[in-house]
Every structure is written in structure tokens, then in C-alpha cells.
mmCIF file of C-alpha atoms in Angstrom:
data_model
loop_
_atom_site.group_PDB
_atom_site.id
_atom_site.type_symbol
_atom_site.label_atom_id
_atom_site.label_comp_id
_atom_site.label_asym_id
_atom_site.label_seq_id
_atom_site.Cartn_x
_atom_site.Cartn_y
_atom_site.Cartn_z
ATOM 1 C CA UNK A 254 -157.394 2.249 23.705
ATOM 2 C CA UNK A 255 -153.504 1.937 24.290
ATOM 3 C CA UNK A 256 -151.396 3.926 21.891
ATOM 4 C CA UNK A 257 -148.168 2.534 20.818
ATOM 5 C CA UNK A 258 -146.830 4.424 18.168
ATOM 6 C CA UNK A 259 -148.040 8.427 16.927
ATOM 7 C CA UNK A 260 -146.868 9.987 13.469
ATOM 8 C CA UNK A 261 -147.338 13.455 12.981
ATOM 9 C CA UNK A 262 -147.274 15.771 9.917
ATOM 10 C CA UNK A 263 -147.445 19.796 9.995
ATOM 11 C CA UNK A 264 -149.653 19.428 13.247
ATOM 12 C CA UNK A 265 -149.522 22.625 15.231
ATOM 13 C CA UNK A 266 -145.793 22.999 16.639
ATOM 14 C CA UNK A 267 -144.389 19.725 15.127
ATOM 15 C CA UNK A 268 -143.156 19.784 11.170
ATOM 16 C CA UNK A 269 -142.769 15.872 11.551
ATOM 17 C CA UNK A 270 -142.864 13.300 14.627
ATOM 18 C CA UNK A 271 -142.399 9.770 14.846
ATOM 19 C CA UNK A 272 -142.848 8.566 18.687
ATOM 20 C CA UNK A 273 -143.326 5.261 20.233
ATOM 21 C CA UNK A 274 -145.409 5.243 23.321
ATOM 22 C CA UNK A 275 -145.232 2.944 26.399
ATOM 23 C CA UNK A 276 -148.340 1.197 27.987
ATOM 24 C CA UNK A 277 -149.188 2.478 31.601
ATOM 25 C CA UNK A 278 -148.208 5.835 32.930
ATOM 26 C CA UNK A 279 -146.607 8.398 30.557
ATOM 27 C CA UNK A 280 -145.474 11.622 31.824
ATOM 28 C CA UNK A 281 -144.684 14.357 29.216
ATOM 29 C CA UNK A 282 -142.487 17.259 30.382
ATOM 30 C CA UNK A 283 -140.931 20.197 29.085
ATOM 31 C CA UNK A 284 -141.215 24.075 29.675
ATOM 32 C CA UNK A 285 -144.345 25.850 29.375
ATOM 33 C CA UNK A 286 -144.712 26.676 25.082
ATOM 34 C CA UNK A 287 -142.973 23.799 23.524
ATOM 35 C CA UNK A 288 -145.496 21.582 22.550
ATOM 36 C CA UNK A 289 -146.787 19.136 25.508
ATOM 37 C CA UNK A 290 -150.258 20.358 25.283
ATOM 38 C CA UNK A 291 -150.059 19.920 21.465
ATOM 39 C CA UNK A 292 -148.843 16.348 21.604
ATOM 40 C CA UNK A 293 -151.757 15.524 23.867
ATOM 41 C CA UNK A 294 -154.158 17.216 21.505
ATOM 42 C CA UNK A 295 -152.804 15.262 18.218
ATOM 43 C CA UNK A 296 -153.220 11.977 20.480
ATOM 44 C CA UNK A 297 -156.908 13.099 21.007
ATOM 45 C CA UNK A 298 -157.620 14.164 17.252
ATOM 46 C CA UNK A 299 -155.993 10.875 15.871
ATOM 47 C CA UNK A 300 -158.324 8.560 17.902
ATOM 48 C CA UNK A 301 -161.668 10.811 18.386
ATOM 49 C CA UNK A 302 -161.278 12.733 15.185
ATOM 50 C CA UNK A 303 -161.513 16.099 16.483
ATOM 51 C CA UNK A 304 -159.433 18.610 19.108
ATOM 52 C CA UNK A 305 -160.423 18.920 22.999
ATOM 53 C CA UNK A 306 -159.399 22.513 22.293
ATOM 54 C CA UNK A 307 -160.980 24.125 19.454
ATOM 55 C CA UNK A 308 -163.605 23.342 16.627
ATOM 56 C CA UNK A 309 -161.678 25.544 14.020
ATOM 57 C CA UNK A 310 -159.516 22.726 12.614
ATOM 58 C CA UNK A 311 -157.479 24.980 10.438
ATOM 59 C CA UNK A 312 -155.823 26.031 13.734
ATOM 60 C CA UNK A 313 -154.425 22.468 14.133
ATOM 61 C CA UNK A 314 -152.237 23.332 10.764
ATOM 62 C CA UNK A 315 -148.792 24.376 11.545
ATOM 63 C CA UNK A 316 -148.041 27.893 10.512
ATOM 64 C CA UNK A 317 -147.019 28.387 6.706
ATOM 65 C CA UNK A 318 -148.383 24.818 5.625
ATOM 66 C CA UNK A 319 -151.665 23.935 3.950
ATOM 67 C CA UNK A 320 -152.210 20.482 5.323
ATOM 68 C CA UNK A 321 -151.489 18.291 8.465
ATOM 69 C CA UNK A 322 -151.819 14.819 9.235
ATOM 70 C CA UNK A 323 -152.011 12.577 12.583
ATOM 71 C CA UNK A 324 -152.065 8.680 12.582
ATOM 72 C CA UNK A 325 -151.758 6.215 15.485
ATOM 73 C CA UNK A 326 -150.889 2.639 16.092
ATOM 74 C CA UNK A 327 -152.393 0.522 19.067
ATOM 75 C CA UNK A 328 -154.890 -1.243 20.398
ATOM 76 C CA UNK A 329 -158.417 -1.488 21.718
ATOM 77 C CA UNK A 330 -159.704 -3.934 23.967
ATOM 78 C CA UNK A 331 -156.567 -5.675 22.866
ATOM 79 C CA UNK A 332 -157.279 -5.473 18.934
ATOM 80 C CA UNK A 333 -154.904 -4.075 16.749
ATOM 81 C CA UNK A 334 -156.157 -0.326 15.552
ATOM 82 C CA UNK A 335 -154.499 1.879 12.985
ATOM 83 C CA UNK A 336 -156.067 5.509 12.657
ATOM 84 C CA UNK A 337 -155.222 8.410 10.278
ATOM 85 C CA UNK A 338 -156.765 11.709 10.315
ATOM 86 C CA UNK A 339 -155.807 14.216 7.656
ATOM 87 C CA UNK A 340 -156.919 17.848 7.218
ATOM 88 C CA UNK A 341 -156.262 20.764 4.869
ATOM 89 C CA UNK A 342 -157.634 24.260 4.576
ATOM 90 C CA UNK A 343 -160.479 24.450 2.177
ATOM 91 C CA UNK A 344 -160.829 20.604 2.127
ATOM 92 C CA UNK A 345 -163.221 17.910 3.836
ATOM 93 C CA UNK A 346 -161.367 15.914 6.756
ATOM 94 C CA UNK A 347 -160.710 12.497 6.131
ATOM 95 C CA UNK A 348 -160.814 9.764 8.951
ATOM 96 C CA UNK A 349 -159.217 6.085 8.291
ATOM 97 C CA UNK A 350 -159.695 3.487 10.679
ATOM 98 C CA UNK A 351 -157.528 0.381 9.824
ATOM 99 C CA UNK A 352 -157.367 1.798 6.553
ATOM 100 C CA UNK A 353 -161.016 2.018 5.737
ATOM 101 C CA UNK A 354 -162.380 5.656 5.436
ATOM 102 C CA UNK A 355 -165.031 6.776 8.099
ATOM 103 C CA UNK A 356 -167.863 9.138 7.229
ATOM 104 C CA UNK A 357 -167.667 11.067 10.513
ATOM 105 C CA UNK A 358 -166.085 11.493 13.740
ATOM 106 C CA UNK A 359 -168.848 9.949 15.724
ATOM 107 C CA UNK A 360 -167.860 6.684 13.758
ATOM 108 C CA UNK A 361 -164.356 6.934 15.201
ATOM 109 C CA UNK A 362 -165.600 7.840 18.913
ATOM 110 C CA UNK A 363 -167.692 4.952 19.073
ATOM 111 C CA UNK A 364 -164.762 2.360 18.157
ATOM 112 C CA UNK A 365 -162.411 3.626 20.449
ATOM 113 C CA UNK A 366 -162.438 4.887 23.789
ATOM 114 C CA UNK A 367 -160.776 8.270 24.903
ATOM 115 C CA UNK A 368 -161.193 10.573 27.971
ATOM 116 C CA UNK A 369 -159.327 14.021 28.428
ATOM 117 C CA UNK A 370 -158.713 16.626 30.868
ATOM 118 C CA UNK A 371 -157.789 20.260 29.746
ATOM 119 C CA UNK A 372 -158.111 23.338 31.517
ATOM 120 C CA UNK A 373 -160.686 24.312 29.353
ATOM 121 C CA UNK A 374 -162.697 21.612 30.693
ATOM 122 C CA UNK A 375 -163.444 23.674 34.310
ATOM 123 C CA UNK A 376 -166.275 25.175 32.605
ATOM 124 C CA UNK A 377 -167.793 22.031 33.432
ATOM 125 C CA UNK A 378 -168.158 23.260 37.090
ATOM 126 C CA UNK A 379 -167.648 26.859 36.821
ATOM 127 C CA UNK A 380 -169.770 27.476 33.692
ATOM 128 C CA UNK A 381 -173.303 28.035 32.843
ATOM 129 C CA UNK A 382 -175.972 24.988 32.769
ATOM 130 C CA UNK A 383 -175.762 24.563 29.043
ATOM 131 C CA UNK A 384 -171.885 23.716 29.266
ATOM 132 C CA UNK A 385 -173.013 20.922 31.928
ATOM 133 C CA UNK A 386 -175.689 20.162 29.928
ATOM 134 C CA UNK A 387 -173.647 19.251 26.926
ATOM 135 C CA UNK A 388 -170.887 17.465 28.476
ATOM 136 C CA UNK A 389 -173.290 15.220 29.897
ATOM 137 C CA UNK A 390 -175.058 14.684 26.978
ATOM 138 C CA UNK A 391 -171.714 13.797 25.367
ATOM 139 C CA UNK A 392 -171.154 11.337 28.227
ATOM 140 C CA UNK A 393 -174.447 9.968 27.561
ATOM 141 C CA UNK A 394 -173.526 9.085 24.217
ATOM 142 C CA UNK A 395 -170.044 7.518 25.370
ATOM 143 C CA UNK A 396 -171.465 5.367 27.743
ATOM 144 C CA UNK A 397 -175.262 4.551 25.828
ATOM 145 C CA UNK A 398 -174.607 4.644 22.256
ATOM 146 C CA UNK A 399 -177.941 3.574 21.185
ATOM 147 C CA UNK A 400 -179.281 6.843 23.305
ATOM 148 C CA UNK A 401 -176.809 8.908 21.542
ATOM 149 C CA UNK A 402 -179.125 10.625 19.393
ATOM 150 C CA UNK A 403 -181.588 11.562 22.162
ATOM 151 C CA UNK A 404 -180.548 15.192 22.784
ATOM 152 C CA UNK A 405 -180.097 16.013 19.088
ATOM 153 C CA UNK A 406 -183.632 14.428 18.389
ATOM 154 C CA UNK A 407 -185.146 16.397 21.478
ATOM 155 C CA UNK A 408 -183.337 19.615 20.084
ATOM 156 C CA UNK A 409 -184.872 19.398 16.673
ATOM 157 C CA UNK A 410 -188.284 18.970 18.116
ATOM 158 C CA UNK A 411 -188.017 21.408 20.493
ATOM 159 C CA UNK A 412 -186.952 23.741 17.596
ATOM 160 C CA UNK A 413 -190.045 22.863 15.608
ATOM 161 C CA UNK A 414 -192.218 23.485 18.428
ATOM 162 C CA UNK A 415 -190.749 26.665 19.068
ATOM 163 C CA UNK A 416 -191.214 27.655 15.321
ATOM 164 C CA UNK A 417 -194.852 26.642 15.658
ATOM 165 C CA UNK A 418 -195.301 28.828 18.948
ATOM 166 C CA UNK A 419 -193.985 32.170 17.045
ATOM 167 C CA UNK A 420 -196.484 31.334 14.174
ATOM 168 C CA UNK A 421 -199.175 30.986 16.748
ATOM 169 C CA UNK A 422 -198.096 34.242 18.346
ATOM 170 C CA UNK A 423 -197.914 35.943 14.755
ATOM 171 C CA UNK A 424 -201.467 34.379 13.855
ATOM 172 C CA UNK A 425 -200.299 32.604 11.158
ATOM 173 C CA UNK A 426 -201.264 29.120 12.667
ATOM 174 C CA UNK A 427 -203.540 27.643 15.173
ATOM 175 C CA UNK A 428 -202.723 26.011 18.518
ATOM 176 C CA UNK A 429 -204.246 22.481 17.017
ATOM 177 C CA UNK A 430 -201.488 22.603 14.765
ATOM 178 C CA UNK A 431 -199.156 22.852 17.364
ATOM 179 C CA UNK A 432 -200.265 19.700 19.381
ATOM 180 C CA UNK A 433 -198.050 17.361 17.496
ATOM 181 C CA UNK A 434 -194.974 18.922 18.506
ATOM 182 C CA UNK A 435 -196.084 19.311 22.074
ATOM 183 C CA UNK A 436 -196.740 15.905 22.384
ATOM 184 C CA UNK A 437 -193.293 15.283 20.606
ATOM 185 C CA UNK A 438 -191.134 17.619 23.052
ATOM 186 C CA UNK A 439 -193.218 15.520 26.086
ATOM 187 C CA UNK A 440 -191.949 12.424 24.631
ATOM 188 C CA UNK A 441 -188.314 12.988 24.006
ATOM 189 C CA UNK A 442 -187.923 15.463 26.840
ATOM 190 C CA UNK A 443 -189.048 12.453 29.209
ATOM 191 C CA UNK A 444 -186.678 10.255 27.586
ATOM 192 C CA UNK A 445 -183.933 12.685 27.881
ATOM 193 C CA UNK A 446 -184.521 13.616 31.406
ATOM 194 C CA UNK A 447 -184.584 9.843 32.026
ATOM 195 C CA UNK A 448 -181.264 8.925 30.387
ATOM 196 C CA UNK A 449 -179.145 11.721 31.646
ATOM 197 C CA UNK A 450 -180.722 10.562 35.172
ATOM 198 C CA UNK A 451 -179.372 7.225 34.757
ATOM 199 C CA UNK A 452 -175.976 8.523 33.728
ATOM 200 C CA UNK A 453 -175.864 10.433 36.718
ATOM 201 C CA UNK A 454 -176.811 7.948 39.004
ATOM 202 C CA UNK A 455 -174.138 5.847 37.337
ATOM 203 C CA UNK A 456 -171.263 8.152 37.864
ATOM 204 C CA UNK A 457 -172.320 9.464 41.190
ATOM 205 C CA UNK A 458 -170.459 6.795 43.354
ATOM 206 C CA UNK A 459 -167.481 6.783 41.472
ATOM 207 C CA UNK A 460 -167.176 10.600 41.149
ATOM 208 C CA UNK A 461 -167.807 10.888 45.027
ATOM 209 C CA UNK A 462 -165.113 8.256 45.572
ATOM 210 C CA UNK A 463 -162.631 9.779 43.228
ATOM 211 C CA UNK A 464 -162.902 13.033 44.581
ATOM 212 C CA UNK A 465 -162.442 12.055 48.442
ATOM 213 C CA UNK A 466 -159.188 10.347 47.296
ATOM 214 C CA UNK A 467 -158.182 13.830 45.455
ATOM 215 C CA UNK A 468 -159.112 15.881 48.835
ATOM 216 C CA UNK A 469 -162.553 17.034 48.337
ATOM 217 C CA UNK A 470 -164.927 15.141 50.785
ATOM 218 C CA UNK A 471 -168.889 14.629 50.116
ATOM 219 C CA UNK A 472 -168.699 15.197 46.654
ATOM 220 C CA UNK A 473 -171.954 14.645 44.881
ATOM 221 C CA UNK A 474 -173.672 14.957 41.299
ATOM 222 C CA UNK A 475 -177.225 15.168 41.563
ATOM 223 C CA UNK A 476 -179.928 15.804 38.463
ATOM 224 C CA UNK A 477 -183.515 16.313 39.013
ATOM 225 C CA UNK A 478 -185.638 14.419 36.489
ATOM 226 C CA UNK A 479 -188.880 15.539 36.047
ATOM 227 C CA UNK A 480 -191.406 13.854 33.653
ATOM 228 C CA UNK A 481 -192.310 15.902 30.891
ATOM 229 C CA UNK A 482 -196.109 15.904 30.107
ATOM 230 C CA UNK A 483 -198.391 17.478 27.711
ATOM 231 C CA UNK A 484 -200.307 18.525 30.294
ATOM 232 C CA UNK A 485 -197.550 20.540 31.899
ATOM 233 C CA UNK A 486 -196.567 22.032 28.353
ATOM 234 C CA UNK A 487 -200.262 23.086 27.815
ATOM 235 C CA UNK A 488 -200.691 24.576 31.457
ATOM 236 C CA UNK A 489 -197.486 27.179 30.114
ATOM 237 C CA UNK A 490 -199.119 27.578 26.612
ATOM 238 C CA UNK A 491 -199.940 31.272 27.129
ATOM 239 C CA UNK A 492 -196.713 32.386 28.460
ATOM 240 C CA UNK A 493 -194.626 30.180 25.815
ATOM 241 C CA UNK A 494 -196.930 31.900 22.998
ATOM 242 C CA UNK A 495 -196.056 35.185 24.361
ATOM 243 C CA UNK A 496 -192.245 34.360 24.529
ATOM 244 C CA UNK A 497 -191.813 32.112 21.457
ATOM 245 C CA UNK A 498 -190.135 29.576 22.984
ATOM 246 C CA UNK A 499 -190.730 26.406 25.415
ATOM 247 C CA UNK A 500 -190.024 27.255 29.100
ATOM 248 C CA UNK A 501 -190.121 23.888 30.483
ATOM 249 C CA UNK A 502 -188.228 20.672 29.538
ATOM 250 C CA UNK A 503 -184.528 19.177 29.907
ATOM 251 C CA UNK A 504 -182.867 22.001 27.851
ATOM 252 C CA UNK A 505 -183.526 24.244 30.611
ATOM 253 C CA UNK A 506 -182.198 21.662 33.420
ATOM 254 C CA UNK A 507 -178.899 21.231 35.221
ATOM 255 C CA UNK A 508 -176.843 18.774 36.962
ATOM 256 C CA UNK A 509 -175.595 20.193 40.368
ATOM 257 C CA UNK A 510 -171.931 19.223 41.256
ATOM 258 C CA UNK A 511 -171.191 20.073 44.802
ATOM 259 C CA UNK A 512 -168.997 19.111 48.023
ATOM 260 C CA UNK A 513 -169.955 19.604 51.754
ATOM 261 C CA UNK A 514 -173.256 20.960 50.801
ATOM 262 C CA UNK A 515 -171.896 23.886 48.669
ATOM 263 C CA UNK A 516 -172.489 23.626 44.802
ATOM 264 C CA UNK A 517 -168.667 24.205 43.430
ATOM 265 C CA UNK A 518 -169.888 26.617 40.543
ATOM 266 C CA UNK A 519 -170.590 29.407 42.972
ATOM 267 C CA UNK A 520 -168.895 28.415 46.259
ATOM 268 C CA UNK A 521 -165.941 26.184 44.929
ATOM 269 C CA UNK A 522 -162.237 27.526 44.790
ATOM 270 C CA UNK A 523 -160.307 26.826 41.694
ATOM 271 C CA UNK A 524 -158.637 23.980 42.979
ATOM 272 C CA UNK A 525 -161.980 22.426 44.410
ATOM 273 C CA UNK A 526 -163.020 22.779 40.596
ATOM 274 C CA UNK A 527 -160.368 21.153 39.119
ATOM 275 C CA UNK A 528 -160.420 18.315 41.376
ATOM 276 C CA UNK A 529 -164.200 17.880 40.594
ATOM 277 C CA UNK A 530 -163.506 17.742 36.828
ATOM 278 C CA UNK A 531 -160.771 15.224 37.543
ATOM 279 C CA UNK A 532 -162.980 13.436 39.293
ATOM 280 C CA UNK A 533 -165.672 13.160 36.825
ATOM 281 C CA UNK A 534 -162.947 12.193 34.263
ATOM 282 C CA UNK A 535 -161.709 9.427 36.392
ATOM 283 C CA UNK A 536 -165.332 8.523 37.357
ATOM 284 C CA UNK A 537 -166.293 7.944 33.430
ATOM 285 C CA UNK A 538 -163.107 5.895 33.215
ATOM 286 C CA UNK A 539 -164.159 3.805 36.111
ATOM 287 C CA UNK A 540 -167.582 3.019 34.315
ATOM 288 C CA UNK A 541 -166.282 2.972 30.778
ATOM 289 C CA UNK A 542 -163.601 0.188 31.423
ATOM 290 C CA UNK A 543 -166.736 -1.702 33.414
ATOM 291 C CA UNK A 544 -169.128 -1.274 30.548
ATOM 292 C CA UNK A 545 -166.690 -2.099 27.614
ATOM 293 C CA UNK A 546 -164.206 -4.406 29.437
ATOM 294 C CA UNK A 547 -161.487 -2.182 28.145
ATOM 295 C CA UNK A 548 -160.152 0.940 29.769
ATOM 296 C CA UNK A 549 -160.121 4.269 27.825
ATOM 297 C CA UNK A 550 -156.740 5.888 27.378
ATOM 298 C CA UNK A 551 -156.461 9.046 29.436
ATOM 299 C CA UNK A 552 -155.206 12.503 28.483
ATOM 300 C CA UNK A 553 -154.494 14.955 31.422
ATOM 301 C CA UNK A 554 -152.995 18.069 30.526
ATOM 302 C CA UNK A 555 -151.665 20.317 33.301
ATOM 303 C CA UNK A 556 -153.208 18.584 35.856
ATOM 304 C CA UNK A 557 -150.814 19.524 38.654
ATOM 305 C CA UNK A 558 -150.695 23.302 38.298
ATOM 306 C CA UNK A 559 -153.180 23.758 41.321
ATOM 307 C CA UNK A 560 -152.522 20.611 43.271
ATOM 308 C CA UNK A 561 -150.400 20.347 46.704
ATOM 309 C CA UNK A 562 -147.934 17.269 46.570
ATOM 310 C CA UNK A 563 -150.323 15.427 48.881
ATOM 311 C CA UNK A 564 -152.881 15.441 46.377
ATOM 312 C CA UNK A 565 -150.359 15.029 43.438
ATOM 313 C CA UNK A 566 -149.819 12.138 45.215
ATOM 314 C CA UNK A 567 -153.546 10.988 45.652
ATOM 315 C CA UNK A 568 -154.039 11.613 41.712
ATOM 316 C CA UNK A 569 -151.260 9.189 40.556
ATOM 317 C CA UNK A 570 -152.689 6.534 42.996
ATOM 318 C CA UNK A 571 -156.420 7.085 41.584
ATOM 319 C CA UNK A 572 -155.235 6.487 37.774
ATOM 320 C CA UNK A 573 -156.701 3.047 36.632
ATOM 321 C CA UNK A 574 -153.699 0.781 36.889
ATOM 322 C CA UNK A 575 -154.736 -0.879 33.957
ATOM 323 C CA UNK A 576 -155.065 2.095 31.520
ATOM 324 C CA UNK A 577 -152.801 3.986 29.496
ATOM 325 C CA UNK A 578 -152.407 7.803 30.976
ATOM 326 C CA UNK A 579 -150.281 10.630 29.280
ATOM 327 C CA UNK A 580 -149.713 13.568 31.795
ATOM 328 C CA UNK A 581 -148.282 16.742 31.096
ATOM 329 C CA UNK A 582 -146.008 18.733 33.622
ATOM 330 C CA UNK A 583 -143.389 21.368 33.255
ATOM 331 C CA UNK A 584 -140.806 18.786 35.411
ATOM 332 C CA UNK A 585 -140.605 15.165 36.052
ATOM 333 C CA UNK A 586 -140.684 16.155 39.910
ATOM 334 C CA UNK A 587 -143.888 17.763 39.513
ATOM 335 C CA UNK A 588 -145.712 13.704 39.128
ATOM 336 C CA UNK A 589 -144.444 11.206 41.877
ATOM 337 C CA UNK A 590 -143.577 8.157 40.556
ATOM 338 C CA UNK A 591 -145.714 5.365 41.295
ATOM 339 C CA UNK A 592 -143.639 2.575 43.546
ATOM 340 C CA UNK A 593 -145.536 -0.455 41.820
ATOM 341 C CA UNK A 594 -145.644 0.685 37.775
ATOM 342 C CA UNK A 595 -143.047 1.927 35.621
ATOM 343 C CA UNK A 596 -143.505 5.458 33.927
ATOM 344 C CA UNK A 597 -142.485 6.663 30.809
ATOM 345 C CA UNK A 598 -141.115 9.967 30.399
ATOM 346 C CA UNK A 599 -141.193 11.752 27.377
ATOM 347 C CA UNK A 600 -139.288 15.054 27.288
ATOM 348 C CA UNK A 601 -140.416 17.942 24.754
ATOM 349 C CA UNK A 602 -138.890 20.766 23.403
ATOM 350 C CA UNK A 603 -139.566 23.073 20.796
ATOM 351 C CA UNK A 604 -140.686 20.355 17.487
ATOM 352 C CA UNK A 605 -139.154 17.377 19.005
ATOM 353 C CA UNK A 606 -140.109 14.623 21.843
ATOM 354 C CA UNK A 607 -137.037 12.429 23.367
ATOM 355 C CA UNK A 608 -137.212 9.721 26.125
ATOM 356 C CA UNK A 609 -136.254 11.218 29.601
#
């Protein structure tokens, strides 16, 4: 997606804002706490229907107000688009695309391609396996829309089997009643593991290349796919009944993110973990552009704070030349200018944005 105009009302630090945005590279500068992140967050809300920083949408409304609105104009694959996302306290969120109401954020996300890096995303590398599973499952939905329901379908079947296990343990049901859910979990678990493996294999080459360009050599993504069979689940039946939970399946799997043979979760520095997440975002941008024939909008918040000068230059060189990218930094000098591409500079002061 390419954003050309942003309109905000009562969103976070902005009472009202009308802003034209250039294609290509856009640097958003200003002191800490003036609203740089709020601007990128608003664009994400307007293009995806939700914030990348919080699920408590009432926090997006400016203090002292009861409602907020984000409206964007732009294009997706050369086709003009206009969005409007409005939310109010104690009211359902309203989403429109080209004037037509949408039933959910999923509909908006499926139409508009946007990827974001925020500091909280470091949890993808340094957090628990459930964070990585969730991240790659969301990526699965973006890259393979027809398989987007697999994680939730598997989760529902797993919950049903676990409930059946607890009923067997309480002598309120029989093992025979468990069999249909065991078969369903095995079927969906195998499909989910295969789909996740496909996503990792698709991303792995671009991830390694992007990470190397940013100074993180021999970076790799590894997902150990194992078919989930009825026989394997039955072999653990006794212990699963005792625990009341299924002890085998993709709900317990992990994606290994490593560099130089070191798992970055435990043995990576903060800077290496940041580079790994950036490389993931850029790798997905590469794959998305190839699959959708249109590059995604990139929103990169506070990416420079732990990169040295050479890595900052490498990041700029790594940005897709055909994509629109918004990057926040505390000063214009933080981001080296491309010699071959123009760069718009937006200067943020409290509640306002001006061309730099």
C-alpha cells in the first residue's frame, strides 16, 4: 500500500491533523514523546484496523475525548483506496473501505498490505515460543489467505480434545468418546505444521540475506515439522488424561531464530535481536511483494536506536526501492539519505506535523 493523505481526529496526541505523505522513503523526526510513534500507529490503525502496540482501543482516544477517527487515502497495487476507522468508548469500532462498511479488521487486512516494526516486536525473538507461534501464524494468514483459519481451527479442536480428556479423567466420559477429537487434532495439527513449515521455508532465504546485509551473518529460521498422527496421540493417552491436556502437537512447537549457530533468544545481544526482527519484516516484505505484485507499506518505529552508523546505512540500502517506508528517528541525521532516491522529512512537534 502507498498512503498519500492522513486525516486524524482526537487520536492519541493529535486533536486534528491533515497530512500529505510522499511515496518512497519518509523520515518522521522529532524529540522523544512528541507523537512520532502515534503517527505511525495511526496509519497502521487506518490501514489494518488495529494498533500494533495495544489491543485496548480506548487508549487510542485522546485524553478528555470520547471518540477518535483515522482516515487514509492512497493506493494498493495502483488502485485508489480510501479507509475510515472510527471508535468510541462503549461503542463498536466502525471500519470502511472505499465508503463500504467492513465486518471485521480481517477484511481490511486482507485487502491492504502493511508491515510494521515496533520495539515491542523484539518479543518475537526474545520472548516465549507462544509469541513466535502467534507471529508466524499471523504471517501465515497474510501470505496464504486460504489457510488463515488453520491456527484457530486447530485451537478449537485442541480445546475440545482437552475438555474430553478432563471428562475421561473425571469418569464422566469414555475413551471412545475422545476418538473423534483425536482424529480431528491429528488432521488439523499435521496441516498446521505443514503450513508453518512452508512459511518458514519461504522466508528463510530472504531472512538470511536481509540479516547479513545488516551485519548479522549466518542467520537462519528453523521449524521442525513433525506429522501428528492418531497413533502418536494414543501413545500418550494415559499421561494426557492425567494432565487433562494434549502433550503433543504444533501448539508446543517453536521456530528457532539463530545466527552463527547461536539461538538469539538466549545468546543474542539486544542489537542482534533487533536486527533479526528487522530482517523478518524486510523478508516478509520481499515475499509479499513477489506474491501480491505490489510491495507492502513499511512502518518502522525506532529502528535506529541500537544500530551503529554502518548498519543504519545498510538498513537504508535494504529498504525495498519500490515500497513506501515511514521511519521514525529523533533527528534527520539518524538516517543516511539515499543517493538514488528522494526522501520526505516530516518534523513532529506536540500535536503537529510539518514538512522538514
